[in-house]
């Protein structure tokens, strides 16, 4: 099992180009299933989750190839509708293949996603919505067996109780080639939803309203292939900005989605670092100790503060002057990284969905294990700012979402190795 060894205390300084978004790549790869013809995806990040998605595509008969950051997917040859349990379990987001397979073939057999690092991950909203679209769904021995009653799903009016990202994506994927019109009320407004819809439109789909809470999809018989560039990863952006802010450094982030990162940037600015943005660049300078954030940092659906950036900002604020308060409103178990940060000297108290972070003047290196993707990234940030050496194990979590993190850190002047 690989691990990261970090010698902390170096000032970080330099320029990084943001990788493509993981949370866009996965639904877009699933969407390629709907297309007759080849899809070429640029800026596709080389991540274990992306490779897991390509194995699912292979399993149903697609041809996928990667060259650097370009993925080519040909779904002409799809001839199966069942995804093995083993592949489904490799990645929780594999559930988005359900909507895509239904859109492509009118049927599929997938398996119930288990709980994950963030706690139970129910899919009740996904299933209820697809049922409304005339899809019969049976659960049997861990398998979910889905079949469109008339061979093709039917458009429907769907109101989500909560703007779930995954449920919105599954509905869009199923609706793009369903019969008639689908309306999603209280849809998720995350930028990755807009990216998925942008891709589908490039393939000939008729979708309006993405980025707003009502999305309207008019189903097309068939979609065609296209060439598309995946949006930059706003959470990876938030991670490197938090890292450099905490390490009192300087960063130029290029290929950045500035507007989409606004909910994060507006909080980061309150820590006292200088942040300047231009069209697709973010410049950050952090000379002195960060200030605690006065307002409570509440994670909310977009355009609220992103839950995925909670852990990385917490690592930075654990060294700030004063007390910051986080409120996690999206996932029940999203504070699992705090034990490791406390082991490294942070003063964090978790009370239900609230975490109280009292800034300390220094952290110390420690041996810790990544608990989940963003929690693992938070530990890297703490390690880079700590005095002494940190060893981070279970870095497979980190590799799910960060392309070569150690290389990026080294480029900035940090001392971090993978062994
Ligand atoms: C996606 C992102 C994840 C991000 C999250 C919230 C991907 C691959 N993952 O996850 O990084 O943290 O959005 O921005 O894009 N829920 C239900 N029933 C359902 C569906 C969801 O109760 O049927 C609950 C979940 O348990 C969770 C909340 O709704 O508490 C939000 O989940 P959702 O927006 O669906 O997140 P994901 O799509 O899983």
GROMACS .gro file of N, CA and C in nm, residues 182-272:
model
  273
  182UNK      N    1  -3.944   1.589  -2.002
  182UNK     CA    2  -3.924   1.570  -1.858
  182UNK      C    3  -3.896   1.707  -1.796
  183UNK      N    4  -3.962   1.733  -1.685
  183UNK     CA    5  -3.936   1.858  -1.613
  183UNK      C    6  -3.885   1.819  -1.473
  184UNK      N    7  -3.771   1.873  -1.435
  184UNK     CA    8  -3.718   1.847  -1.300
  184UNK      C    9  -3.732   1.976  -1.219
  185UNK      N   10  -3.811   1.972  -1.115
  185UNK     CA   11  -3.822   2.085  -1.023
  185UNK      C   12  -3.731   2.061  -0.904
  186UNK      N   13  -3.675   2.169  -0.850
  186UNK     CA   14  -3.578   2.161  -0.741
  186UNK      C   15  -3.455   2.077  -0.783
  187UNK      N   16  -3.414   2.099  -0.907
  187UNK     CA   17  -3.296   2.028  -0.959
  187UNK      C   18  -3.170   2.084  -0.894
  188UNK      N   19  -3.065   2.001  -0.888
  188UNK     CA   20  -2.935   2.050  -0.839
  188UNK      C   21  -2.882   2.153  -0.940
  189UNK      N   22  -2.811   2.254  -0.888
  189UNK     CA   23  -2.762   2.362  -0.975
  189UNK      C   24  -2.610   2.363  -0.983
  190UNK      N   25  -2.548   2.252  -0.943
  190UNK     CA   26  -2.401   2.247  -0.942
  190UNK      C   27  -2.347   2.268  -1.085
  191UNK      N   28  -2.231   2.332  -1.096
  191UNK     CA   29  -2.172   2.357  -1.228
  191UNK      C   30  -2.151   2.227  -1.308
  192UNK      N   31  -2.129   2.116  -1.237
  192UNK     CA   32  -2.106   1.990  -1.309
  192UNK      C   33  -2.233   1.942  -1.379
  193UNK      N   34  -2.349   1.983  -1.329
  193UNK     CA   35  -2.476   1.951  -1.397
  193UNK      C   36  -2.478   2.026  -1.531
  194UNK      N   37  -2.435   2.154  -1.527
  194UNK     CA   38  -2.432   2.234  -1.651
  194UNK      C   39  -2.333   2.172  -1.749
  195UNK      N   40  -2.222   2.119  -1.696
  195UNK     CA   41  -2.121   2.058  -1.785
  195UNK      C   42  -2.179   1.933  -1.853
  196UNK      N   43  -2.249   1.852  -1.774
  196UNK     CA   44  -2.313   1.733  -1.832
  196UNK      C   45  -2.413   1.775  -1.940
  197UNK      N   46  -2.493   1.878  -1.911
  197UNK     CA   47  -2.593   1.921  -2.009
  197UNK      C   48  -2.524   1.982  -2.132
  198UNK      N   49  -2.413   2.052  -2.111
  198UNK     CA   50  -2.337   2.108  -2.224
  198UNK      C   51  -2.290   1.996  -2.315
  199UNK      N   52  -2.240   1.889  -2.255
  199UNK     CA   53  -2.195   1.774  -2.334
  199UNK      C   54  -2.312   1.714  -2.411
  200UNK      N   55  -2.424   1.692  -2.340
  200UNK     CA   56  -2.539   1.628  -2.405
  200UNK      C   57  -2.592   1.715  -2.519
  201UNK      N   58  -2.592   1.847  -2.499
  201UNK     CA   59  -2.637   1.935  -2.609
  201UNK      C   60  -2.543   1.922  -2.729
  202UNK      N   61  -2.414   1.910  -2.701
  202UNK     CA   62  -2.318   1.893  -2.811
  202UNK      C   63  -2.344   1.762  -2.886
  203UNK      N   64  -2.413   1.668  -2.821
  203UNK     CA   65  -2.446   1.539  -2.884
  203UNK      C   66  -2.586   1.543  -2.945
  204UNK      N   67  -2.650   1.660  -2.941
  204UNK     CA   68  -2.781   1.673  -3.006
  204UNK      C   69  -2.900   1.672  -2.910
  205UNK      N   70  -2.877   1.670  -2.778
  205UNK     CA   71  -2.990   1.666  -2.684
  205UNK      C   72  -3.056   1.803  -2.674
  206UNK      N   73  -3.182   1.802  -2.631
  206UNK     CA   74  -3.258   1.927  -2.613
  206UNK      C   75  -3.282   1.948  -2.463
  207UNK      N   76  -3.200   2.031  -2.401
  207UNK     CA   77  -3.208   2.052  -2.255
  207UNK      C   78  -3.202   2.202  -2.229
  208UNK      N   79  -3.292   2.248  -2.144
  208UNK     CA   80  -3.291   2.391  -2.107
  208UNK      C   81  -3.301   2.404  -1.955
  209UNK      N   82  -3.245   2.512  -1.903
  209UNK     CA   83  -3.266   2.545  -1.761
  209UNK      C   84  -3.159   2.492  -1.668
  210UNK      N   85  -3.058   2.422  -1.718
  210UNK     CA   86  -2.954   2.371  -1.626
  210UNK      C   87  -2.882   2.491  -1.564
  211UNK      N   88  -2.851   2.476  -1.436
  211UNK     CA   89  -2.794   2.590  -1.362
  211UNK      C   90  -2.905   2.663  -1.288
  212UNK      N   91  -3.029   2.629  -1.321
  212UNK     CA   92  -3.144   2.686  -1.247
  212UNK      C   93  -3.217   2.570  -1.182
  213UNK      N   94  -3.319   2.600  -1.101
  213UNK     CA   95  -3.378   2.486  -1.031
  213UNK      C   96  -3.483   2.411  -1.112
  214UNK      N   97  -3.518   2.461  -1.231
  214UNK     CA   98  -3.611   2.383  -1.314
  214UNK      C   99  -3.542   2.350  -1.448
  215UNK      N  100  -3.525   2.222  -1.472
  215UNK     CA  101  -3.459   2.179  -1.596
  215UNK      C  102  -3.564   2.110  -1.684
  216UNK      N  103  -3.565   2.145  -1.812
  216UNK     CA  104  -3.661   2.083  -1.904
  216UNK      C  105  -3.584   2.007  -2.013
  217UNK      N  106  -3.619   1.880  -2.028
  217UNK     CA  107  -3.548   1.796  -2.124
  217UNK      C  108  -3.651   1.740  -2.222
  218UNK      N  109  -3.630   1.763  -2.351
  218UNK     CA  110  -3.719   1.700  -2.450
  218UNK      C  111  -3.640   1.585  -2.513
  219UNK      N  112  -3.691   1.465  -2.494
  219UNK     CA  113  -3.617   1.346  -2.536
  219UNK      C  114  -3.598   1.337  -2.687
  220UNK      N  115  -3.481   1.291  -2.727
  220UNK     CA  116  -3.450   1.269  -2.869
  220UNK      C  117  -3.438   1.119  -2.891
  221UNK      N  118  -3.472   1.072  -3.013
  221UNK     CA  119  -3.460   0.929  -3.044
  221UNK      C  120  -3.316   0.882  -3.025
  222UNK      N  121  -3.225   0.963  -3.070
  222UNK     CA  122  -3.085   0.919  -3.072
  222UNK      C  123  -2.992   1.038  -3.058
  223UNK      N  124  -2.878   1.019  -2.997
  223UNK     CA  125  -2.778   1.125  -2.989
  223UNK      C  126  -2.656   1.083  -3.072
  224UNK      N  127  -2.576   1.182  -3.109
  224UNK     CA  128  -2.456   1.150  -3.188
  224UNK      C  129  -2.330   1.179  -3.107
  225UNK      N  130  -2.217   1.139  -3.156
  225UNK     CA  131  -2.091   1.163  -3.085
  225UNK      C  132  -2.050   1.309  -3.095
  226UNK      N  133  -1.949   1.348  -3.021
  226UNK     CA  134  -1.900   1.486  -3.027
  226UNK      C  135  -1.761   1.493  -2.966
  227UNK      N  136  -1.705   1.612  -2.976
  227UNK     CA  137  -1.576   1.637  -2.912
  227UNK      C  138  -1.603   1.741  -2.804
  228UNK      N  139  -1.556   1.721  -2.681
  228UNK     CA  140  -1.596   1.809  -2.571
  228UNK      C  141  -1.481   1.823  -2.472
  229UNK      N  142  -1.470   1.943  -2.414
  229UNK     CA  143  -1.367   1.964  -2.311
  229UNK      C  144  -1.433   1.975  -2.175
  230UNK      N  145  -1.392   1.891  -2.083
  230UNK     CA  146  -1.449   1.887  -1.948
  230UNK      C  147  -1.405   2.010  -1.868
  231UNK      N  148  -1.496   2.062  -1.788
  231UNK     CA  149  -1.465   2.184  -1.711
  231UNK      C  150  -1.356   2.157  -1.606
  232UNK      N  151  -1.290   2.262  -1.562
  232UNK     CA  152  -1.188   2.244  -1.457
  232UNK      C  153  -1.250   2.200  -1.324
  233UNK      N  154  -1.170   2.141  -1.239
  233UNK     CA  155  -1.219   2.086  -1.113
  233UNK      C  156  -1.216   2.193  -1.004
  234UNK      N  157  -1.333   2.245  -0.969
  234UNK     CA  158  -1.338   2.356  -0.871
  234UNK      C  159  -1.295   2.309  -0.732
  235UNK      N  160  -1.311   2.180  -0.701
  235UNK     CA  161  -1.274   2.134  -0.567
  235UNK      C  162  -1.122   2.114  -0.558
  236UNK      N  163  -1.063   2.067  -0.665
  236UNK     CA  164  -0.916   2.060  -0.666
  236UNK      C  165  -0.861   2.202  -0.654
  237UNK      N  166  -0.925   2.296  -0.722
  237UNK     CA  167  -0.885   2.437  -0.711
  237UNK      C  168  -0.893   2.482  -0.567
  238UNK      N  169  -1.004   2.453  -0.500
  238UNK     CA  170  -1.022   2.494  -0.360
  238UNK      C  171  -0.915   2.430  -0.272
  239UNK      N  172  -0.874   2.307  -0.305
  239UNK     CA  173  -0.773   2.237  -0.227
  239UNK      C  174  -0.637   2.307  -0.236
  240UNK      N  175  -0.593   2.336  -0.360
  240UNK     CA  176  -0.459   2.398  -0.372
  240UNK      C  177  -0.459   2.541  -0.318
  241UNK      N  178  -0.572   2.610  -0.331
  241UNK     CA  179  -0.579   2.745  -0.274
  241UNK      C  180  -0.572   2.739  -0.121
  242UNK      N  181  -0.644   2.643  -0.061
  242UNK     CA  182  -0.641   2.629   0.085
  242UNK      C  183  -0.499   2.593   0.130
  243UNK      N  184  -0.435   2.505   0.053
  243UNK     CA  185  -0.300   2.459   0.087
  243UNK      C  186  -0.201   2.575   0.090
  244UNK      N  187  -0.205   2.655  -0.017
  244UNK     CA  188  -0.107   2.764  -0.027
  244UNK      C  189  -0.142   2.875   0.073
  245UNK      N  190  -0.271   2.896   0.096
  245UNK     CA  191  -0.312   2.997   0.195
  245UNK      C  192  -0.256   2.958   0.332
  246UNK      N  193  -0.269   2.830   0.366
  246UNK     CA  194  -0.223   2.783   0.496
  246UNK      C  195  -0.071   2.788   0.506
  247UNK      N  196  -0.004   2.764   0.393
  247UNK     CA  197   0.143   2.758   0.395
  247UNK      C  198   0.207   2.895   0.371
  248UNK      N  199   0.129   2.998   0.383
  248UNK     CA  200   0.176   3.137   0.366
  248UNK      C  201   0.254   3.153   0.235
  249UNK      N  202   0.192   3.115   0.129
  249UNK     CA  203   0.262   3.117   0.000
  249UNK      C  204   0.193   3.201  -0.104
  250UNK      N  205   0.223   3.165  -0.228
  250UNK     CA  206   0.173   3.242  -0.342
  250UNK      C  207   0.137   3.143  -0.453
  251UNK      N  208   0.021   3.159  -0.513
  251UNK     CA  209  -0.021   3.062  -0.615
  251UNK      C  210  -0.089   3.132  -0.731
  252UNK      N  211  -0.052   3.089  -0.851
  252UNK     CA  212  -0.129   3.129  -0.970
  252UNK      C  213  -0.196   3.002  -1.020
  253UNK      N  214  -0.326   3.005  -1.019
  253UNK     CA  215  -0.403   2.889  -1.065
  253UNK      C  216  -0.453   2.921  -1.205
  254UNK      N  217  -0.412   2.842  -1.303
  254UNK     CA  218  -0.462   2.869  -1.440
  254UNK      C  219  -0.565   2.763  -1.475
  255UNK      N  220  -0.631   2.780  -1.587
  255UNK     CA  221  -0.744   2.694  -1.628
  255UNK      C  222  -0.846   2.684  -1.513
  256UNK      N  223  -0.872   2.795  -1.447
  256UNK     CA  224  -0.963   2.793  -1.332
  256UNK      C  225  -1.103   2.838  -1.373
  257UNK      N  226  -1.203   2.779  -1.309
  257UNK     CA  227  -1.342   2.820  -1.336
  257UNK      C  228  -1.379   2.920  -1.228
  258UNK      N  229  -1.345   3.045  -1.252
  258UNK     CA  230  -1.352   3.148  -1.149
  258UNK      C  231  -1.495   3.167  -1.099
  259UNK      N  232  -1.587   3.180  -1.190
  259UNK     CA  233  -1.725   3.207  -1.149
  259UNK      C  234  -1.782   3.093  -1.064
  260UNK      N  235  -1.755   2.971  -1.106
  260UNK     CA  236  -1.806   2.853  -1.036
  260UNK      C  237  -1.742   2.839  -0.898
  261UNK      N  238  -1.624   2.901  -0.880
  261UNK     CA  239  -1.555   2.889  -0.751
  261UNK      C  240  -1.590   3.002  -0.656
  262UNK      N  241  -1.674   3.095  -0.701
  262UNK     CA  242  -1.709   3.213  -0.621
  262UNK      C  243  -1.754   3.180  -0.477
  263UNK      N  244  -1.844   3.080  -0.457
  263UNK     CA  245  -1.888   3.051  -0.320
  263UNK      C  246  -1.770   3.014  -0.228
  264UNK      N  247  -1.670   2.950  -0.281
  264UNK     CA  248  -1.551   2.916  -0.202
  264UNK      C  249  -1.462   3.040  -0.186
  265UNK      N  250  -1.439   3.111  -0.298
  265UNK     CA  251  -1.346   3.224  -0.295
  265UNK      C  252  -1.394   3.333  -0.199
  266UNK      N  253  -1.526   3.353  -0.192
  266UNK     CA  254  -1.575   3.461  -0.106
  266UNK      C  255  -1.547   3.428   0.042
  267UNK      N  256  -1.545   3.302   0.077
  267UNK     CA  257  -1.509   3.265   0.215
  267UNK      C  258  -1.357   3.274   0.234
  268UNK      N  259  -1.283   3.226   0.136
  268UNK     CA  260  -1.136   3.230   0.147
  268UNK      C  261  -1.086   3.372   0.168
  269UNK      N  262  -1.149   3.466   0.099
  269UNK     CA  263  -1.106   3.607   0.111
  269UNK      C  264  -1.120   3.658   0.254
  270UNK      N  265  -1.214   3.601   0.327
  270UNK     CA  266  -1.236   3.647   0.466
  270UNK      C  267  -1.121   3.606   0.558
  271UNK      N  268  -1.033   3.518   0.510
  271UNK     CA  269  -0.920   3.477   0.594
  271UNK      C  270  -0.805   3.577   0.586
  272UNK      N  271  -0.824   3.679   0.504
  272UNK     CA  272  -0.724   3.786   0.498
  272UNK      C  273  -0.622   3.768   0.388
   0.00000   0.00000   0.00000
